[in-house]
């Protein structure tokens, strides 16, 4: 995020606030942060007029205002297909900020954050910096082309389907635990295509079988080549519920593991995504139980989202629970998210499951998770998913960050305590 600070001067910001004194205070704050292009508006109606005259990157928006309030403004921005981001601030309670955020997201508007008044300079800066990441992600997502099964077949043949690896580390020590393999399509015209753009396509046919095989085979082959210092015990692979409908993929994985991983260099974890889509429970139970008999671990992916259900958790032979990044990446700013993460960890411990948090993006989240007794974590704070040849670089860079972490720990711990809500969340001791 720090790399974006220099770009702040180029942002066009609209400040919508009815109270003159607060409006001026916000403008002063923005100027101090380095924003130069600031336009004020006194209510929603004026804001809409301004957006017709000029394109804004960010709209800083109060919620309660006379004439047209913040909610009506958001609604109107949604109708007008506003392409920038909004940042909410209000003196009302947090739950109102949360529901307004959800409403904006439903209208497909990017929300950088929601801040209680009086606005703190650090929070304002942190939220504004998110603009550049959101922008990058939406550029990444905007594919204007249609991929077909024939394209995917060609990709298999031409070896364009490759695994990237994202490190997973121990929260207690920062040491490397293993890697999650995340598939990418190296397209000759469109560049690197992320999995969300083609997994559903593969799942519509038997292609998901071939995709899983390619990812698994290549991951083991590539990780086998890593030098000792970088090799890790765990390889996590994603398995679609479609792969659990019969034993074809199971047999293939067990065979490949036997052939390529004979010294058991990598212990395999199967991450089951979208449990709710499992069609035949008896088949999934048999397959996952057999994996466990062969020494594999099974992880509940995306825990806490609609994709995983409590009923299945009590039935399927899981031994790891992976807390979804939608909670983890805002647990330091949203008390509800923090409480959900804390409850997931508590539940996992009672069920004797290991916990892993995905989507850790900063040191505050790291420290909170550690205090809550989470076992492992994964996220951009440690490293992004990378091709095998970049792993030495990113692991070394993580080691350095972790070293700095230790030095800054005392300070961060204090911040972490402050962040735990006024009604403190119970911190679990790691040995429970
Ligand atoms: P997932 O299993 O939940 O994987 C985590 C996703 O979060 C990955 O997206 C990863 O790049 C992203 N991520 C990790 N850390 C952070 C972070 O700190 N911040 C943010 N914003 N994102 C983070 P990716 O690689 O685009 O994968 C998306 C999904 O595609 C995966 O979600 C998984 O469900 C699916 N997928 C990926 N590879 C495979 C595969 O080989 N087979 C199957 N069936 N599905 C796969
Ligand atoms: Ca996963
Ligand atoms: Ca997830």
Coordinates of C-alpha atoms and ligand atoms in Angstrom, one line a residue:
X1 CA 0.0 0.0 0.0
X2 CA 2.8 2.4 0.8
X3 CA 3.8 2.3 -2.8
X4 CA 0.6 4.2 -3.7
X5 CA 1.2 7.2 -1.5
X6 CA 2.8 9.2 -4.4
X7 CA -0.3 8.6 -6.5
X8 CA -2.7 10.4 -4.0
X9 CA -2.0 13.8 -5.5
X10 CA -3.7 12.6 -8.7
X11 CA -7.0 11.6 -7.1
X12 CA -10.2 13.6 -7.8
X13 CA -12.2 13.7 -4.6
X14 CA -15.8 14.9 -4.0
X15 CA -16.6 15.7 -0.4
X16 CA -20.3 15.6 0.4
X17 CA -21.1 16.9 3.9
X18 CA -23.9 19.3 4.9
X19 CA -22.1 20.7 8.0
X20 CA -19.9 23.6 6.9
X21 CA -17.4 23.2 9.7
X22 CA -17.0 19.5 9.2
X23 CA -16.8 19.9 5.5
X24 CA -13.9 22.4 5.8
X25 CA -12.2 20.1 8.4
X26 CA -12.4 17.2 5.9
X27 CA -11.0 19.2 3.1
X28 CA -8.1 20.4 5.3
X29 CA -7.4 16.7 6.2
X30 CA -7.4 15.7 2.6
X31 CA -5.0 18.5 1.7
X32 CA -2.7 17.4 4.5
X33 CA -2.7 13.9 3.1
X34 CA -1.6 15.3 -0.3
X35 CA -4.9 15.4 -2.3
X36 CA -5.0 18.4 -4.5
X37 CA -8.3 18.0 -6.5
X38 CA -11.1 18.4 -4.0
X39 CA -14.6 19.5 -4.8
X40 CA -17.2 20.2 -2.0
X41 CA -20.9 19.5 -2.1
X42 CA -23.5 20.3 0.6
X43 CA -25.9 17.4 0.0
X44 CA -26.7 14.5 -2.3
X45 CA -28.5 16.6 -4.9
X46 CA -25.5 18.9 -5.3
X47 CA -23.2 15.9 -5.4
X48 CA -25.1 14.4 -8.3
X49 CA -24.9 17.7 -10.2
X50 CA -21.1 17.8 -9.7
X51 CA -20.7 14.2 -10.9
X52 CA -22.4 15.3 -14.2
X53 CA -19.8 18.0 -14.7
X54 CA -16.7 16.0 -13.7
X55 CA -15.4 12.5 -13.2
X56 CA -14.6 11.6 -9.5
X57 CA -12.3 8.8 -8.3
X58 CA -13.6 8.9 -4.8
X59 CA -16.7 10.3 -3.2
X60 CA -16.4 11.0 0.5
X61 CA -19.9 10.8 1.7
X62 CA -21.8 11.7 4.9
X63 CA -24.9 9.7 5.6
X64 CA -27.4 12.0 7.3
X65 CA -28.0 15.2 5.3
X66 CA -31.0 17.3 4.5
X67 CA -32.7 17.2 1.1
X68 CA -31.0 14.1 -0.4
X69 CA -29.3 12.0 2.2
X70 CA -26.3 9.7 1.8
X71 CA -28.4 6.6 1.1
X72 CA -30.4 8.3 -1.6
X73 CA -27.1 9.6 -3.1
X74 CA -25.6 6.0 -3.1
X75 CA -28.8 4.8 -4.8
X76 CA -28.6 7.4 -7.5
X77 CA -24.9 6.7 -8.0
X78 CA -25.8 3.1 -8.5
X79 CA -28.4 4.0 -11.1
X80 CA -25.9 6.2 -12.8
X81 CA -23.3 3.4 -13.0
X82 CA -20.8 5.4 -11.0
X83 CA -17.4 3.9 -11.7
X84 CA -15.3 5.4 -8.9
X85 CA -15.3 4.4 -5.2
X86 CA -17.1 5.8 -2.2
X87 CA -15.9 6.3 1.3
X88 CA -18.6 6.6 4.0
X89 CA -18.5 8.6 7.2
X90 CA -21.2 9.1 9.7
X91 CA -21.8 10.0 13.4
X92 CA -24.5 7.3 13.5
X93 CA -23.7 3.9 14.9
X94 CA -21.5 1.3 13.3
X95 CA -24.4 -1.0 12.2
X96 CA -25.8 1.7 10.0
X97 CA -22.4 2.2 8.4
X98 CA -22.3 -1.6 7.8
X99 CA -25.8 -1.8 6.2
X100 CA -25.1 1.3 4.0
X101 CA -21.8 -0.4 2.9
X102 CA -23.7 -3.6 2.0
X103 CA -26.3 -1.6 0.2
X104 CA -23.7 0.2 -1.9
X105 CA -22.0 -3.1 -2.7
X106 CA -25.3 -4.6 -3.8
X107 CA -25.5 -1.7 -6.2
X108 CA -22.1 -2.7 -7.5
X109 CA -20.4 0.4 -6.2
X110 CA -16.8 0.0 -4.8
X111 CA -16.8 1.0 -1.1
X112 CA -13.3 1.8 0.3
X113 CA -14.5 1.9 3.9
X114 CA -16.9 3.3 6.4
X115 CA -15.6 5.7 9.1
X116 CA -17.1 7.0 12.3
X117 CA -17.0 10.7 13.0
X118 CA -14.8 12.5 13.9
X119 CA -12.7 11.1 11.0
X120 CA -9.2 10.1 12.0
X121 CA -6.4 11.1 9.6
X122 CA -4.8 7.6 9.7
X123 CA -8.0 5.8 8.8
X124 CA -8.8 8.3 6.1
X125 CA -5.4 7.8 4.5
X126 CA -5.6 4.0 4.8
X127 CA -9.0 3.9 3.2
X128 CA -8.0 6.2 0.4
X129 CA -4.9 4.1 -0.4
X130 CA -7.3 1.1 -0.9
X131 CA -8.6 3.0 -4.0
X132 CA -5.5 1.9 -6.0
X133 CA -5.8 -1.8 -5.1
X134 CA -9.6 -1.8 -5.9
X135 CA -8.8 -0.1 -9.3
X136 CA -6.1 -2.7 -10.0
X137 CA -8.5 -5.6 -9.2
X138 CA -11.3 -4.2 -11.3
X139 CA -8.9 -3.8 -14.2
X140 CA -7.8 -7.4 -13.7
X141 CA -11.4 -8.5 -13.6
X142 CA -12.6 -6.7 -16.7
X143 CA -12.3 -9.4 -19.4
X144 CA -14.2 -8.4 -22.5
X145 CA -13.9 -11.8 -24.1
X146 CA -15.8 -15.1 -23.9
X147 CA -13.8 -18.3 -23.1
X148 CA -15.1 -21.5 -24.5
X149 CA -14.5 -25.2 -23.8
X150 CA -12.6 -25.5 -27.1
X151 CA -10.3 -22.7 -25.8
X152 CA -9.7 -24.5 -22.6
X153 CA -9.0 -27.8 -24.5
X154 CA -6.4 -25.9 -26.5
X155 CA -5.0 -24.5 -23.3
X156 CA -4.5 -28.0 -21.9
X157 CA -2.8 -29.1 -25.1
X158 CA -0.5 -26.1 -25.2
X159 CA 0.4 -26.2 -21.5
X160 CA -1.1 -22.9 -20.7
X161 CA -2.7 -24.1 -17.5
X162 CA -0.2 -23.7 -14.7
X163 CA -0.1 -23.6 -10.9
X164 CA 1.0 -20.5 -8.9
X165 CA 1.9 -21.0 -5.3
X166 CA 1.0 -18.9 -2.3
X167 CA 2.9 -19.6 0.9
X168 CA 1.2 -20.6 4.2
X169 CA 3.0 -19.8 7.4
X170 CA 2.9 -20.6 11.1
X171 CA 1.4 -17.7 13.1
X172 CA 3.5 -18.6 16.2
X173 CA 6.9 -18.4 14.5
X174 CA 6.4 -17.0 11.0
X175 CA 8.0 -20.1 9.6
X176 CA 7.0 -21.6 6.3
X177 CA 4.4 -24.3 6.5
X178 CA 3.6 -25.0 2.8
X179 CA 2.0 -23.7 -0.3
X180 CA -1.5 -23.5 -1.8
X181 CA -1.6 -24.2 -5.5
X182 CA -3.8 -21.7 -7.3
X183 CA -4.4 -22.3 -11.0
X184 CA -3.7 -19.7 -13.7
X185 CA -4.3 -19.7 -17.4
X186 CA -1.3 -18.2 -19.3
X187 CA -3.2 -17.0 -22.3
X188 CA -1.1 -15.9 -25.4
X189 CA -3.5 -13.0 -26.1
X190 CA -5.2 -12.1 -22.9
X191 CA -2.3 -12.6 -20.5
X192 CA -2.7 -14.2 -17.1
X193 CA -6.3 -15.2 -16.5
X194 CA -7.4 -15.8 -12.9
X195 CA -9.3 -19.0 -12.0
X196 CA -12.6 -17.4 -11.3
X197 CA -12.9 -16.7 -15.0
X198 CA -12.6 -20.3 -16.1
X199 CA -13.2 -22.8 -13.2
X200 CA -17.0 -22.6 -13.7
X201 CA -16.5 -23.3 -17.4
X202 CA -14.3 -26.3 -16.6
X203 CA -16.9 -27.5 -14.1
X204 CA -19.6 -27.6 -16.7
X205 CA -17.9 -30.6 -18.3
X206 CA -15.4 -33.3 -17.5
X207 CA -12.6 -30.7 -18.1
X208 CA -12.5 -30.0 -14.4
X209 CA -11.0 -33.5 -14.0
X210 CA -8.2 -32.7 -16.4
X211 CA -7.7 -29.3 -14.8
X212 CA -7.3 -30.9 -11.3
X213 CA -4.9 -33.4 -12.7
X214 CA -2.7 -30.8 -14.4
X215 CA -2.6 -28.6 -11.3
X216 CA -1.8 -31.5 -9.0
X217 CA 0.8 -33.1 -11.3
X218 CA 2.6 -29.9 -12.0
X219 CA 2.5 -28.7 -8.4
X220 CA 4.2 -31.8 -7.1
X221 CA 6.8 -31.9 -10.0
X222 CA 7.7 -28.3 -9.5
X223 CA 7.9 -28.3 -5.7
X224 CA 10.1 -31.4 -5.9
X225 CA 12.7 -29.2 -7.6
X226 CA 12.8 -26.5 -4.9
X227 CA 16.0 -26.3 -2.9
X228 CA 15.8 -27.8 0.6
X229 CA 15.6 -24.4 2.3
X230 CA 12.4 -23.6 0.5
X231 CA 10.8 -26.9 0.4
X232 CA 7.8 -27.2 2.7
X233 CA 5.8 -30.0 4.1
X234 CA 2.4 -29.0 2.9
X235 CA 0.8 -28.7 -0.5
X236 CA -2.8 -27.6 -0.5
X237 CA -4.8 -28.1 -3.7
X238 CA -8.3 -27.0 -4.5
X239 CA -10.8 -29.7 -5.3
X240 CA -14.2 -28.9 -6.8
X241 CA -17.3 -30.6 -5.5
X242 CA -17.7 -32.0 -9.0
X243 CA -14.4 -34.0 -8.4
X244 CA -16.1 -35.7 -5.5
X245 CA -19.0 -37.1 -7.5
X246 CA -17.1 -40.3 -8.4
X247 CA -13.7 -41.8 -7.6
X248 CA -12.0 -40.9 -10.9
X249 CA -10.1 -37.8 -9.5
X250 CA -9.5 -39.6 -6.2
X251 CA -7.8 -42.5 -8.0
X252 CA -5.8 -40.1 -10.1
X253 CA -4.5 -38.1 -7.2
X254 CA -3.6 -41.1 -5.1
X255 CA -1.7 -42.6 -8.1
X256 CA 0.1 -39.4 -8.9
X257 CA 1.0 -39.0 -5.2
X258 CA 2.4 -42.5 -5.1
X259 CA 4.4 -42.0 -8.3
X260 CA 5.8 -38.5 -7.9
X261 CA 5.8 -38.0 -4.2
X262 CA 7.1 -41.4 -3.1
X263 CA 9.3 -40.0 -0.3
X264 CA 6.2 -38.1 0.9
X265 CA 8.1 -34.9 0.7
X266 CA 4.8 -33.0 0.5
X267 CA 1.9 -33.8 2.7
X268 CA -1.2 -33.1 0.7
X269 CA -4.2 -31.1 1.9
X270 CA -7.3 -31.2 -0.1
X271 CA -9.2 -28.0 0.1
X272 CA -12.9 -28.6 -0.6
X273 CA -14.6 -25.5 -2.1
X274 CA -18.3 -24.9 -2.1
X275 CA -19.4 -27.7 0.1
X276 CA -23.0 -26.7 -0.5
X277 CA -22.6 -27.8 -4.1
X278 CA -21.8 -31.4 -3.1
X279 CA -24.5 -33.5 -4.9
X280 CA -23.9 -36.9 -3.4
X281 CA -23.0 -36.9 0.2
X282 CA -22.3 -40.6 0.3
X283 CA -19.9 -40.4 -2.5
X284 CA -18.1 -37.3 -1.0
X285 CA -17.9 -39.1 2.4
X286 CA -16.4 -42.2 0.9
X287 CA -13.8 -40.3 -1.2
X288 CA -12.8 -37.8 1.5
X289 CA -12.6 -40.6 4.1
X290 CA -10.3 -42.6 1.8
X291 CA -8.1 -39.6 1.3
X292 CA -7.8 -39.3 5.1
X293 CA -6.9 -43.1 5.3
X294 CA -4.0 -42.4 2.9
X295 CA -2.7 -39.7 5.2
X296 CA -4.0 -36.6 3.3
X297 CA -5.5 -33.7 5.2
X298 CA -8.9 -32.3 4.3
X299 CA -9.6 -28.5 4.7
X300 CA -13.0 -26.7 4.7
X301 CA -12.4 -23.9 2.3
X302 CA -14.2 -20.5 2.5
X303 CA -15.4 -21.2 6.0
X304 CA -18.1 -18.7 7.1
X305 CA -19.5 -18.1 3.6
X306 CA -22.7 -19.6 2.2
X307 CA -20.6 -22.2 0.5
X308 CA -19.8 -24.2 3.6
X309 CA -22.6 -25.5 5.8
X310 CA -22.5 -26.5 9.5
X311 CA -24.3 -29.8 8.8
X312 CA -21.6 -30.9 6.4
X313 CA -18.8 -29.8 8.7
X314 CA -20.2 -32.2 11.3
X315 CA -20.2 -35.1 8.8
X316 CA -17.2 -34.8 6.5
X317 CA -13.8 -35.9 7.7
X318 CA -12.2 -32.5 7.9
X319 CA -9.1 -31.7 10.0
X320 CA -8.5 -28.1 9.0
X321 CA -10.8 -25.1 8.8
X322 CA -9.9 -22.2 6.5
X323 CA -11.5 -18.9 7.5
X324 CA -12.6 -17.0 4.5
X325 CA -10.8 -13.9 3.5
X326 CA -14.0 -11.8 3.5
X327 CA -13.8 -11.8 7.3
X328 CA -10.1 -11.9 7.8
X329 CA -9.3 -8.9 5.6
X330 CA -11.5 -6.6 7.5
X331 CA -11.2 -8.0 11.0
X332 CA -9.0 -5.1 12.1
X333 CA -11.6 -2.5 11.1
X334 CA -15.0 -4.2 11.5
X335 CA -15.9 -5.5 15.0
X336 CA -18.5 -8.0 13.5
X337 CA -15.9 -9.5 11.3
X338 CA -13.5 -9.8 14.2
X339 CA -16.2 -11.6 16.3
X340 CA -16.9 -14.0 13.4
X341 CA -13.2 -14.9 13.0
X342 CA -12.9 -15.4 16.8
X343 CA -16.0 -17.7 16.8
X344 CA -14.6 -19.7 13.9
X345 CA -11.3 -20.3 15.8
X346 CA -13.2 -21.2 18.9
X347 CA -15.5 -23.6 17.0
X348 CA -12.5 -25.2 15.2
X349 CA -10.7 -25.8 18.5
X350 CA -13.7 -27.4 20.0
X351 CA -13.9 -29.7 17.0
X352 CA -10.1 -30.4 17.2
X353 CA -9.5 -28.8 13.7
X354 CA -6.4 -26.8 12.8
X355 CA -7.3 -23.2 11.8
X356 CA -5.9 -21.3 8.9
X357 CA -6.8 -17.7 8.0
X358 CA -6.7 -16.6 4.4
X359 CA -6.5 -13.1 3.1
X360 CA -4.2 -11.6 5.8
X361 CA -3.2 -8.3 4.3
X362 CA -1.5 -6.4 7.2
X363 CA 0.3 -6.8 10.4
X364 CA -2.7 -5.8 12.5
X365 CA -4.6 -8.8 11.2
X366 CA -1.5 -10.9 11.8
X367 CA -1.3 -9.9 15.5
X368 CA -5.0 -10.2 16.1
X369 CA -5.0 -13.8 14.6
X370 CA -2.0 -14.7 16.7
X371 CA -3.7 -13.5 19.8
X372 CA -6.8 -15.4 19.0
X373 CA -4.8 -18.6 18.8
X374 CA -5.2 -19.2 15.0
X375 CA -2.6 -21.8 13.8
X376 CA -1.6 -20.8 10.3
X377 CA -2.2 -18.0 7.8
X378 CA -1.9 -17.0 4.2
X379 CA -2.4 -13.7 2.4
X380 CA -0.8 -10.8 0.6
X381 CA 0.9 -9.6 3.8
X382 CA 3.1 -12.7 3.5
X383 CA 3.1 -13.2 -0.3
X384 CA 0.9 -13.1 -3.3
X385 CA 0.5 -16.3 -5.4
X386 CA 3.6 -16.6 -7.5
X387 CA 5.1 -18.9 -10.1
X388 CA 7.6 -21.4 -8.7
X389 CA 10.7 -19.5 -9.9
X390 CA 9.7 -16.4 -7.8
X391 CA 9.3 -18.4 -4.5
X392 CA 12.9 -17.9 -3.4
X393 CA 12.5 -14.1 -3.7
X394 CA 9.1 -13.9 -1.9
X395 CA 10.1 -16.2 0.9
X396 CA 13.2 -14.2 1.6
X397 CA 11.3 -11.0 1.5
X398 CA 8.8 -12.5 4.0
X399 CA 11.6 -13.5 6.3
X400 CA 12.8 -9.9 6.4
X401 CA 9.3 -8.6 7.0
X402 CA 8.9 -11.1 9.8
X403 CA 12.1 -10.0 11.4
X404 CA 10.9 -6.4 11.3
X405 CA 7.6 -7.7 12.8
X406 CA 9.4 -9.0 15.8
X407 CA 11.0 -5.6 16.4
X408 CA 7.7 -3.8 16.1
X409 CA 5.7 -6.4 18.0
X410 CA 5.4 -4.4 21.2
X411 CA 3.9 -1.4 19.5
X412 CA 1.6 -3.5 17.3
X413 CA 0.4 -5.5 20.3
X414 CA -0.8 -2.3 21.9
X415 CA -2.6 -1.3 18.8
X416 CA -4.2 -4.8 18.6
X417 CA -5.6 -4.5 22.1
X418 CA -7.0 -1.1 21.2
X419 CA -8.7 -2.5 18.2
X420 CA -10.4 -5.2 20.1
X421 CA -13.9 -3.7 20.6
X422 CA -14.9 -1.8 23.8
X423 CA -16.7 -5.0 24.8
X424 CA -13.5 -7.2 24.6
X425 CA -13.6 -10.3 22.4
X426 CA -12.4 -13.2 24.4
X427 CA -8.8 -14.1 23.5
X428 CA -8.2 -17.8 23.4
X429 CA -5.0 -19.3 24.7
X430 CA -3.3 -21.3 21.9
X431 CA -3.2 -24.6 23.9
X432 CA -7.0 -25.0 24.2
Ligands
LIG1 P1 -9.7 -19.8 -2.7 O1 -9.4 -21.2 -2.7 O2 -10.5 -19.2 -1.6 O3 -8.2 -19.1 -2.9 C1 -7.9 -17.9 -2.3 C2 -8.0 -16.7 -3.2 O4 -7.7 -15.6 -2.5 C3 -7.0 -16.8 -4.3 O5 -7.5 -16.2 -5.5 C4 -5.9 -15.9 -3.8 O6 -5.1 -15.3 -4.8 C5 -6.7 -14.9 -3.1 N1 -5.9 -14.3 -2.0 C6 -5.0 -14.8 -1.2 N2 -4.5 -14.0 -0.3 C7 -5.2 -12.8 -0.5 C8 -5.2 -11.5 0.2 O7 -4.4 -11.3 1.1 N3 -6.0 -10.6 -0.3 C9 -6.9 -10.8 -1.4 N4 -7.7 -9.9 -1.8 N5 -6.9 -12.0 -2.0 C10 -6.1 -13.0 -1.6 P2 -7.4 -16.9 -6.9 O8 -6.0 -17.4 -7.1 O9 -7.9 -15.9 -7.9 O10 -8.4 -18.1 -6.8 C11 -9.8 -17.9 -6.7 C12 -10.5 -19.2 -6.5 O11 -10.4 -20.1 -7.6 C13 -9.9 -20.0 -5.3 O12 -10.4 -19.4 -4.1 C14 -10.4 -21.3 -5.6 O13 -11.8 -21.5 -5.1 C15 -10.5 -21.4 -7.1 N6 -9.3 -22.2 -7.6 C16 -8.0 -21.8 -7.7 N7 -7.3 -22.8 -8.2 C17 -8.1 -23.8 -8.3 C18 -7.9 -25.2 -8.8 O14 -6.8 -25.7 -9.1 N8 -9.0 -26.0 -8.8 C19 -10.2 -25.5 -8.4 N9 -11.3 -26.4 -8.4 N10 -10.4 -24.3 -8.0 C20 -9.4 -23.5 -7.9
LIG2 CA1 -8.5 -22.7 -1.5
LIG3 CA1 -11.8 -18.1 0.0

